[in-house]
Tab-separated table of C-alpha atoms in Angstrom:
chain	number	residue	atom	x	y	z
A	22	MET	CA	49.044	4.185	182.638
A	23	ALA	CA	49.433	7.752	181.701
A	24	PHE	CA	50.616	8.886	178.271
A	25	ILE	CA	52.818	11.807	177.647
A	26	LYS	CA	52.230	13.285	174.381
A	27	GLU	CA	55.531	13.740	172.577
A	28	GLU	CA	55.756	17.052	170.449
A	29	PRO	CA	57.611	17.159	167.263
A	30	ALA	CA	61.341	17.995	167.369
A	31	ASP	CA	60.818	21.011	165.185
A	32	PHE	CA	58.367	22.438	167.521
A	33	ARG	CA	60.598	21.787	170.612
A	34	ILE	CA	63.179	23.503	168.753
A	35	GLU	CA	61.294	26.518	167.812
A	36	GLU	CA	59.954	26.942	171.541
A	37	VAL	CA	63.576	26.883	172.812
A	38	PHE	CA	64.565	29.595	170.409
A	39	SER	CA	61.525	31.481	171.352
A	40	LEU	CA	62.159	31.344	174.913
A	41	LYS	CA	66.210	31.753	174.699
A	42	GLN	CA	66.013	34.578	172.277
A	43	GLU	CA	68.247	37.186	173.955
A	44	ASP	CA	71.185	37.508	171.823
A	45	LEU	CA	70.865	37.530	168.038
A	46	GLU	CA	74.652	36.912	167.474
A	47	GLU	CA	74.570	33.852	169.823
A	48	GLN	CA	71.517	32.163	168.392
A	49	THR	CA	73.326	32.522	164.826
A	50	GLU	CA	76.320	30.844	166.162
A	51	LEU	CA	74.327	27.959	167.617
A	52	ILE	CA	72.634	27.415	164.437
A	53	GLU	CA	75.722	27.256	162.440
A	54	ASP	CA	77.127	24.682	165.226
A	55	ASN	CA	74.229	22.508	164.739
A	56	GLU	CA	74.429	22.909	160.902
A	57	VAL	CA	78.311	21.954	161.103
A	58	LYS	CA	77.524	18.793	163.573
A	59	GLU	CA	74.917	17.633	161.123
A	60	GLU	CA	77.364	17.666	158.262
A	61	VAL	CA	79.921	15.943	160.164
A	62	LYS	CA	77.505	13.060	160.942
A	63	GLU	CA	76.572	12.357	157.521
A	64	GLU	CA	80.135	12.223	156.410
A	65	MET	CA	81.147	9.878	159.296
A	66	SER	CA	78.390	7.447	158.341
A	67	GLU	CA	80.250	7.060	155.206
A	68	VAL	CA	83.480	6.274	156.425
A	69	GLU	CA	84.652	2.727	156.729
A	70	ASP	CA	84.743	0.916	160.236
A	71	LYS	CA	88.435	0.435	160.096
A	72	ASN	CA	89.185	3.942	159.784
A	73	HIS	CA	86.437	5.345	161.916
A	74	VAL	CA	88.217	7.239	164.293
A	75	SER	CA	90.855	8.664	162.248
A	76	LYS	CA	88.204	9.909	159.638
A	77	ILE	CA	86.398	11.589	162.297
A	78	LYS	CA	89.588	13.812	163.106
A	79	SER	CA	90.132	14.530	159.552
A	80	VAL	CA	86.680	15.567	158.968
A	81	GLU	CA	86.095	17.614	161.904
A	82	LYS	CA	89.212	19.934	161.631
A	83	PRO	CA	88.326	21.347	158.236
A	84	LYS	CA	84.477	21.971	159.353
A	85	GLN	CA	85.921	23.863	162.443
A	86	LYS	CA	87.983	26.137	160.435
A	87	ASP	CA	85.148	26.883	158.120
A	88	LEU	CA	82.930	27.892	160.947
A	89	LYS	CA	85.905	30.015	162.314
A	90	LYS	CA	86.486	31.670	159.015
A	91	ARG	CA	82.516	32.326	158.612
A	92	ARG	CA	82.793	34.016	162.131
A	93	GLU	CA	85.754	36.388	161.173
A	94	ASN	CA	84.018	37.319	158.108
A	95	LYS	CA	80.782	38.220	160.026
A	96	SER	CA	79.607	41.644	158.576
A	97	PHE	CA	79.270	44.646	160.753
A	98	THR	CA	76.864	47.148	159.052
A	99	CYS	CA	76.561	51.184	159.752
A	100	THR	CA	73.371	52.073	160.850
A	101	TRP	CA	73.868	55.402	159.250
A	102	CYS	CA	74.762	54.887	155.777
A	103	GLY	CA	74.656	51.004	155.433
A	104	LYS	CA	78.226	50.406	154.795
A	105	SER	CA	79.767	47.078	155.923
A	106	PHE	CA	82.897	46.000	157.833
A	107	THR	CA	84.373	42.471	158.619
A	108	ARG	CA	85.602	43.778	161.868
A	109	LYS	CA	83.701	45.610	164.642
A	110	CYS	CA	86.853	47.593	165.526
A	111	ASP	CA	86.797	48.961	161.679
A	112	LEU	CA	83.162	49.905	162.019
A	113	ASP	CA	83.587	51.662	165.688
A	114	VAL	CA	86.301	53.853	163.695
A	115	HIS	CA	83.953	54.522	160.714
A	116	MET	CA	81.140	55.601	162.948
A	117	ARG	CA	83.539	58.729	164.255
A	118	ILE	CA	82.865	60.064	160.781
A	119	HIS	CA	79.200	60.343	161.633
A	120	THR	CA	79.874	61.278	165.262
A	121	GLY	CA	82.455	63.596	164.512
A	122	GLU	CA	84.622	62.413	167.388
A	123	LYS	CA	88.317	62.769	166.878
A	124	PRO	CA	90.173	61.218	169.913
A	125	PHE	CA	93.832	61.661	168.695
A	126	THR	CA	95.279	65.316	169.086
A	127	CYS	CA	98.556	66.794	168.036
A	128	ASP	CA	100.475	67.966	170.674
A	129	GLN	CA	102.391	70.467	168.335
A	130	CYS	CA	99.419	72.234	166.875
A	131	GLY	CA	96.280	71.032	168.395
A	132	LYS	CA	94.796	69.527	165.250
A	133	ARG	CA	92.803	66.550	165.666
A	134	PHE	CA	92.110	63.207	163.937
A	135	ILE	CA	90.081	60.300	163.534
A	136	ARG	CA	92.803	57.460	163.540
A	137	LYS	CA	95.767	57.087	165.144
A	138	CYS	CA	97.500	56.580	161.952
A	139	HIS	CA	96.492	59.812	160.720
A	140	LEU	CA	98.011	61.371	163.671
A	141	GLU	CA	101.322	59.564	163.041
A	142	ARG	CA	101.315	60.784	159.318
A	143	HIS	CA	100.482	64.149	160.390
A	144	MET	CA	103.466	64.363	162.871
A	145	ARG	CA	105.800	64.269	159.847
A	146	VAL	CA	104.652	67.942	159.235
A	147	HIS	CA	106.587	68.838	162.422
A	148	THR	CA	109.509	66.626	162.417
A	149	GLY	CA	110.217	66.960	158.582
A	150	GLU	CA	110.485	63.291	158.155
A	151	LYS	CA	110.214	61.999	154.719
A	152	LEU	CA	110.224	58.005	154.647
A	153	PHE	CA	109.689	57.675	150.737
A	154	THR	CA	112.281	58.307	148.262
A	155	CYS	CA	112.067	58.277	144.681
A	156	ASP	CA	114.874	55.760	143.374
A	157	GLN	CA	115.171	57.775	139.954
A	158	CYS	CA	115.901	61.448	141.142
A	159	GLY	CA	116.372	61.034	145.105
A	160	LYS	CA	113.347	63.151	145.914
A	161	SER	CA	111.604	62.377	149.240
A	162	PHE	CA	108.107	62.297	150.393
A	163	SER	CA	106.053	62.111	153.818
A	164	ARG	CA	103.566	59.996	152.191
A	165	LYS	CA	103.637	56.829	149.903
A	166	CYS	CA	100.662	58.207	147.927
A	167	HIS	CA	102.717	61.302	146.855
A	168	LEU	CA	105.596	59.319	145.741
A	169	ASP	CA	103.327	57.088	143.800
A	170	VAL	CA	102.075	60.240	142.159
A	171	HIS	CA	105.495	61.478	141.614
A	172	MET	CA	106.763	58.460	139.739
A	173	ARG	CA	104.251	59.243	137.048
A	174	ASP	CA	106.451	62.104	136.123
A	175	HIS	CA	109.275	59.650	135.256
A	176	THR	CA	107.207	56.984	133.736
A	177	GLY	CA	105.097	59.401	131.748
A	178	GLU	CA	101.993	57.588	132.838
A	179	LYS	CA	98.818	59.772	132.467
A	180	PRO	CA	95.823	57.605	133.495
A	181	PHE	CA	93.355	60.345	133.994
A	182	ALA	CA	91.607	61.106	130.700
A	183	CYS	CA	89.316	64.091	129.913
A	184	ASP	CA	86.001	62.755	128.403
A	185	GLN	CA	85.315	66.084	126.513
A	186	CYS	CA	88.801	66.545	124.514
A	187	GLY	CA	90.647	63.379	125.314
A	188	LYS	CA	93.601	65.193	126.946
A	189	ARG	CA	95.230	63.047	129.624
A	190	PHE	CA	96.735	63.878	133.089
A	191	SER	CA	98.956	62.313	135.840
A	192	ARG	CA	96.926	63.682	138.643
A	193	LYS	CA	93.096	63.580	139.308
A	194	CYS	CA	92.991	67.088	140.669
A	195	HIS	CA	94.618	68.246	137.158
A	196	LEU	CA	91.844	66.549	135.408
A	197	GLU	CA	89.245	68.074	137.673
A	198	LEU	CA	90.727	71.733	136.979
A	199	HIS	CA	90.757	71.140	133.202
A	200	MET	CA	87.107	70.208	133.214
A	201	ARG	CA	86.442	73.752	134.328
A	202	ASP	CA	87.764	74.764	130.856
A	203	HIS	CA	84.726	73.042	129.122
A	204	THR	CA	82.223	73.987	132.052
A	205	GLY	CA	83.242	77.439	132.411
A	206	GLU	CA	83.031	76.981	136.278
A	207	LYS	CA	84.884	79.532	138.154
A	208	PRO	CA	84.166	79.042	141.986
A	209	PHE	CA	86.927	81.078	143.648
A	210	THR	CA	85.932	84.955	143.670
A	211	CYS	CA	88.108	87.755	144.803
A	212	THR	CA	86.668	89.747	147.572
A	213	GLU	CA	88.252	92.905	146.486
A	214	CYS	CA	87.283	93.111	142.764
A	215	GLU	CA	85.079	90.236	142.103
A	216	LYS	CA	86.971	88.668	139.514
A	217	ASN	CA	86.177	84.791	139.372
A	218	PHE	CA	89.132	82.137	139.036
A	219	THR	CA	89.007	78.476	138.433
A	220	CYS	CA	91.234	77.218	141.352
A	221	LYS	CA	92.125	78.314	144.746
A	222	HIS	CA	95.926	78.815	144.180
A	223	ILE	CA	95.373	81.381	141.199
A	224	LEU	CA	92.964	83.383	143.519
A	225	GLU	CA	95.747	83.124	146.235
A	226	ARG	CA	98.370	84.305	143.766
A	227	HIS	CA	95.694	87.088	142.490
A	228	MET	CA	95.273	88.528	146.044
A	229	ARG	CA	98.731	89.566	146.032
A	230	VAL	CA	98.011	92.376	143.380
A	231	HIS	CA	95.715	93.631	146.202
A	232	THR	CA	98.203	93.118	149.091
A	233	GLY	CA	101.394	93.931	147.404
A	234	GLU	CA	102.742	90.855	149.053
A	235	LYS	CA	106.055	89.613	147.433
A	236	PRO	CA	107.044	86.428	149.047
A	237	PHE	CA	109.770	85.128	146.663
A	238	ALA	CA	113.168	87.234	147.324
A	239	CYS	CA	116.247	86.983	145.107
A	240	ASP	CA	119.047	86.111	147.343
A	241	GLN	CA	121.550	87.958	145.073
A	242	CYS	CA	120.332	91.339	144.784
A	243	GLY	CA	117.257	91.184	147.198
A	244	LYS	CA	114.655	91.892	144.888
A	245	SER	CA	110.854	90.259	145.443
A	246	PHE	CA	108.489	88.777	143.425
A	247	SER	CA	104.858	87.968	143.668
A	248	ARG	CA	105.279	84.764	141.812
A	249	LYS	CA	107.893	81.871	142.134
A	250	CYS	CA	108.181	81.612	138.156
A	251	HIS	CA	109.053	85.317	138.081
A	252	LEU	CA	111.924	84.628	140.680
A	253	GLU	CA	113.282	81.737	138.467
A	254	ARG	CA	113.177	84.055	135.295
A	255	HIS	CA	114.963	86.833	137.324
A	256	MET	CA	117.592	84.574	138.500
A	257	ARG	CA	118.927	84.106	134.735
A	258	VAL	CA	119.841	87.773	135.124
A	259	HIS	CA	122.573	86.721	137.679
A	260	THR	CA	123.243	83.069	136.148
A	261	GLY	CA	123.596	84.269	132.711
A	262	GLU	CA	121.324	81.265	131.611
A	263	LYS	CA	119.792	81.736	128.120
A	264	PRO	CA	117.935	78.681	127.433
A	265	PHE	CA	115.946	79.733	124.508
A	266	ALA	CA	117.914	79.354	121.239
A	267	CYS	CA	117.125	80.764	117.763
A	268	ASP	CA	117.414	77.695	115.375
A	269	GLN	CA	117.942	80.352	112.319
A	270	CYS	CA	121.085	82.559	113.807
A	271	GLY	CA	121.778	80.787	116.995
A	272	LYS	CA	121.175	83.807	119.295
A	273	SER	CA	119.704	82.921	122.796
A	274	PHE	CA	117.368	84.441	124.977
A	275	SER	CA	116.381	84.135	128.711
A	276	ARG	CA	112.878	84.263	127.886
A	277	LYS	CA	110.698	82.216	125.596
A	278	CYS	CA	108.555	85.391	124.821
A	279	TYR	CA	111.969	87.070	123.780
A	280	LEU	CA	112.553	84.295	121.408
A	281	GLU	CA	109.161	84.416	119.902
A	282	LEU	CA	109.792	87.762	119.424
A	283	HIS	CA	113.029	87.769	117.626
A	284	MET	CA	111.801	84.891	115.131
A	285	ARG	CA	109.909	87.662	113.686
A	286	VAL	CA	113.177	89.287	112.580
A	287	HIS	CA	113.537	86.119	110.143
A	288	THR	CA	109.980	85.691	109.070
A	289	GLY	CA	109.299	89.598	108.614
A	290	GLU	CA	105.875	89.251	110.620
A	291	LYS	CA	104.419	92.494	112.079
A	292	PRO	CA	101.069	91.416	113.158
A	293	PHE	CA	100.055	94.553	115.363
A	294	ALA	CA	99.062	97.459	112.998
A	295	CYS	CA	98.538	100.985	113.857
A	296	THR	CA	94.650	102.275	113.231
A	297	GLU	CA	95.768	105.765	112.686
A	298	CYS	CA	98.687	105.545	110.368
A	299	GLU	CA	98.691	101.928	109.451
A	300	LYS	CA	102.207	101.297	110.442
A	301	ASN	CA	102.980	97.653	111.674
A	302	PHE	CA	104.948	96.376	114.572
A	303	THR	CA	106.471	93.165	115.421
A	304	CYS	CA	104.929	93.073	119.081
A	305	ILE	CA	102.027	94.889	121.122
A	306	HIS	CA	103.795	96.920	123.480
A	307	ILE	CA	105.581	98.639	120.751
A	308	LEU	CA	102.196	99.217	118.967
A	309	GLU	CA	100.859	100.730	122.482
A	310	ARG	CA	103.905	102.949	122.894
A	311	HIS	CA	103.557	104.146	119.318
A	312	MET	CA	99.993	105.164	119.691
A	313	ARG	CA	101.051	107.907	122.407
A	314	VAL	CA	102.372	109.646	119.411
A	315	HIS	CA	98.617	110.122	118.219
A	316	THR	CA	97.039	110.405	121.342
A	317	GLY	CA	99.632	112.776	123.075
A	318	GLU	CA	99.635	110.567	126.288
A	319	LYS	CA	102.498	110.942	128.527
A	320	PRO	CA	101.972	108.454	131.536
A	321	PHE	CA	105.451	108.850	133.120
A	322	ALA	CA	105.789	111.825	135.281
A	323	CYS	CA	108.794	113.072	137.156
A	324	ASP	CA	107.939	113.356	140.731
A	325	GLN	CA	110.500	116.098	141.233
A	326	CYS	CA	109.468	118.571	138.730
A	327	GLY	CA	106.306	117.270	137.195
A	328	LYS	CA	107.396	116.727	133.566
A	329	SER	CA	105.763	114.051	131.689
A	330	PHE	CA	107.173	111.654	129.242
A	331	SER	CA	105.557	109.196	126.790
A	332	ARG	CA	108.270	106.444	127.686
A	333	LYS	CA	109.826	104.939	130.578
A	334	CYS	CA	113.240	105.264	129.633
A	335	HIS	CA	113.010	108.947	128.849
A	336	LEU	CA	111.857	109.500	132.288
A	337	GLU	CA	114.783	107.422	133.535
A	338	LEU	CA	117.134	109.396	131.480
A	339	HIS	CA	115.462	112.764	132.624
A	340	MET	CA	115.845	111.788	136.556
A	341	ARG	CA	119.557	112.124	135.940
A	342	VAL	CA	119.279	115.992	135.821
A	343	HIS	CA	118.067	115.798	139.433
A	344	THR	CA	120.195	113.187	140.700
A	345	GLY	CA	123.484	114.250	138.995
A	346	GLU	CA	124.282	110.855	137.791
A	347	LYS	CA	126.585	110.814	134.701
A	348	PRO	CA	127.090	106.993	133.956
A	349	TYR	CA	128.950	107.524	130.590
A	350	LYS	CA	132.650	108.475	131.204
A	351	CYS	CA	134.976	109.550	128.494
A	352	SER	CA	138.144	107.160	127.804
A	353	HIS	CA	140.495	109.910	127.004
A	354	CYS	CA	139.371	112.173	129.642
A	355	ASP	CA	137.767	112.456	133.186
A	356	LYS	CA	134.541	114.127	131.539
A	357	SER	CA	131.290	112.080	132.323
A	358	PHE	CA	127.819	112.565	130.566
A	359	ILE	CA	124.189	111.912	131.144
A	360	GLN	CA	123.650	110.143	127.887
A	361	SER	CA	125.472	107.924	125.501
A	362	SER	CA	124.799	110.065	122.540
A	363	HIS	CA	126.631	113.051	124.340
A	364	LEU	CA	129.654	111.066	125.081
A	365	LYS	CA	129.869	110.080	121.477
A	366	THR	CA	129.771	113.624	120.201
A	367	HIS	CA	132.387	114.563	122.790
A	368	GLU	CA	134.964	111.757	121.860
A	369	LYS	CA	134.986	112.931	118.218
A	370	PHE	CA	136.897	115.864	119.642
A	371	HIS	CA	139.563	113.617	120.737
A	372	THR	CA	139.542	111.431	117.460
A	373	ARG	CA	139.290	114.486	115.603
A	374	GLU	CA	136.663	112.746	113.453
A	375	LYS	CA	134.498	115.126	111.169
A	376	PRO	CA	131.865	112.767	109.682
A	377	TYR	CA	129.513	115.735	108.519
A	378	HIS	CA	130.497	117.431	105.420
């Protein structure tokens, strides 16, 4: 009688896996199935005979759900950077970062995108669609993240703090820009004069000095400006708005610098001193104009006759000699004058005023 040598069960399982190891994922699922079955069997053995059938079903269902959940949470790892994903489709999209693949193309401008949702978001640039509206001021945005940032203007939230000086910001980009004040970093260089700047938009604004570009035009008089804030300030000439008021006398000004200059009338402050005669002035440009008395500089030249002047207003007055303009008219007769002082002298003939004894 021939005896058949029975090998241990563990050896047979190892032999099966060594022969059938074709797909790592199928092998893992098989092991998980066996583990679940063993757990179910152990629990079934503890169930009473009278409830045997019903208890098998109640134990089997949650175990099958757990297995399904474990399969869904299976990790898919990028072989380039080691980042893991719960779904294979997410890994496939992520791989485009490494491969450079951009399968979604805008039919308006040809720009390409990694994801379809990014293309859909980009299309709002062409359509002008703004789905996200602020419930505080009604301003609309094409992206939700832009609305979230905008809401901080209303709430006053400033989540980004400088670790050097403690100053807080509502936007991360503002903090990053502020940090360059501490580091002294100026990564943007002008190609014309090699001057350096902390951020790109300041460089772009500076370039208008070289190009002469003035993209911001007044719709009232057509005057153009290189900066938007200059246009907004200019518009006060037409609207008459004077938002800066003196708390001493109530006088209002269209610009903050004018108010600061005016306040020196009340304080008596004259911080700018002439080094030649020690005369003091309230602002630097008056000092600079005064210095021409000592230097003899006359930077304002007439393009008609070449005559030069130390002050711009004197050149403008002189130009009326060439243009024939006489803006000051007598209220008693039709005679006109180039200067207001000439008109005042003339009107004394009508009033018969003789102030000089």
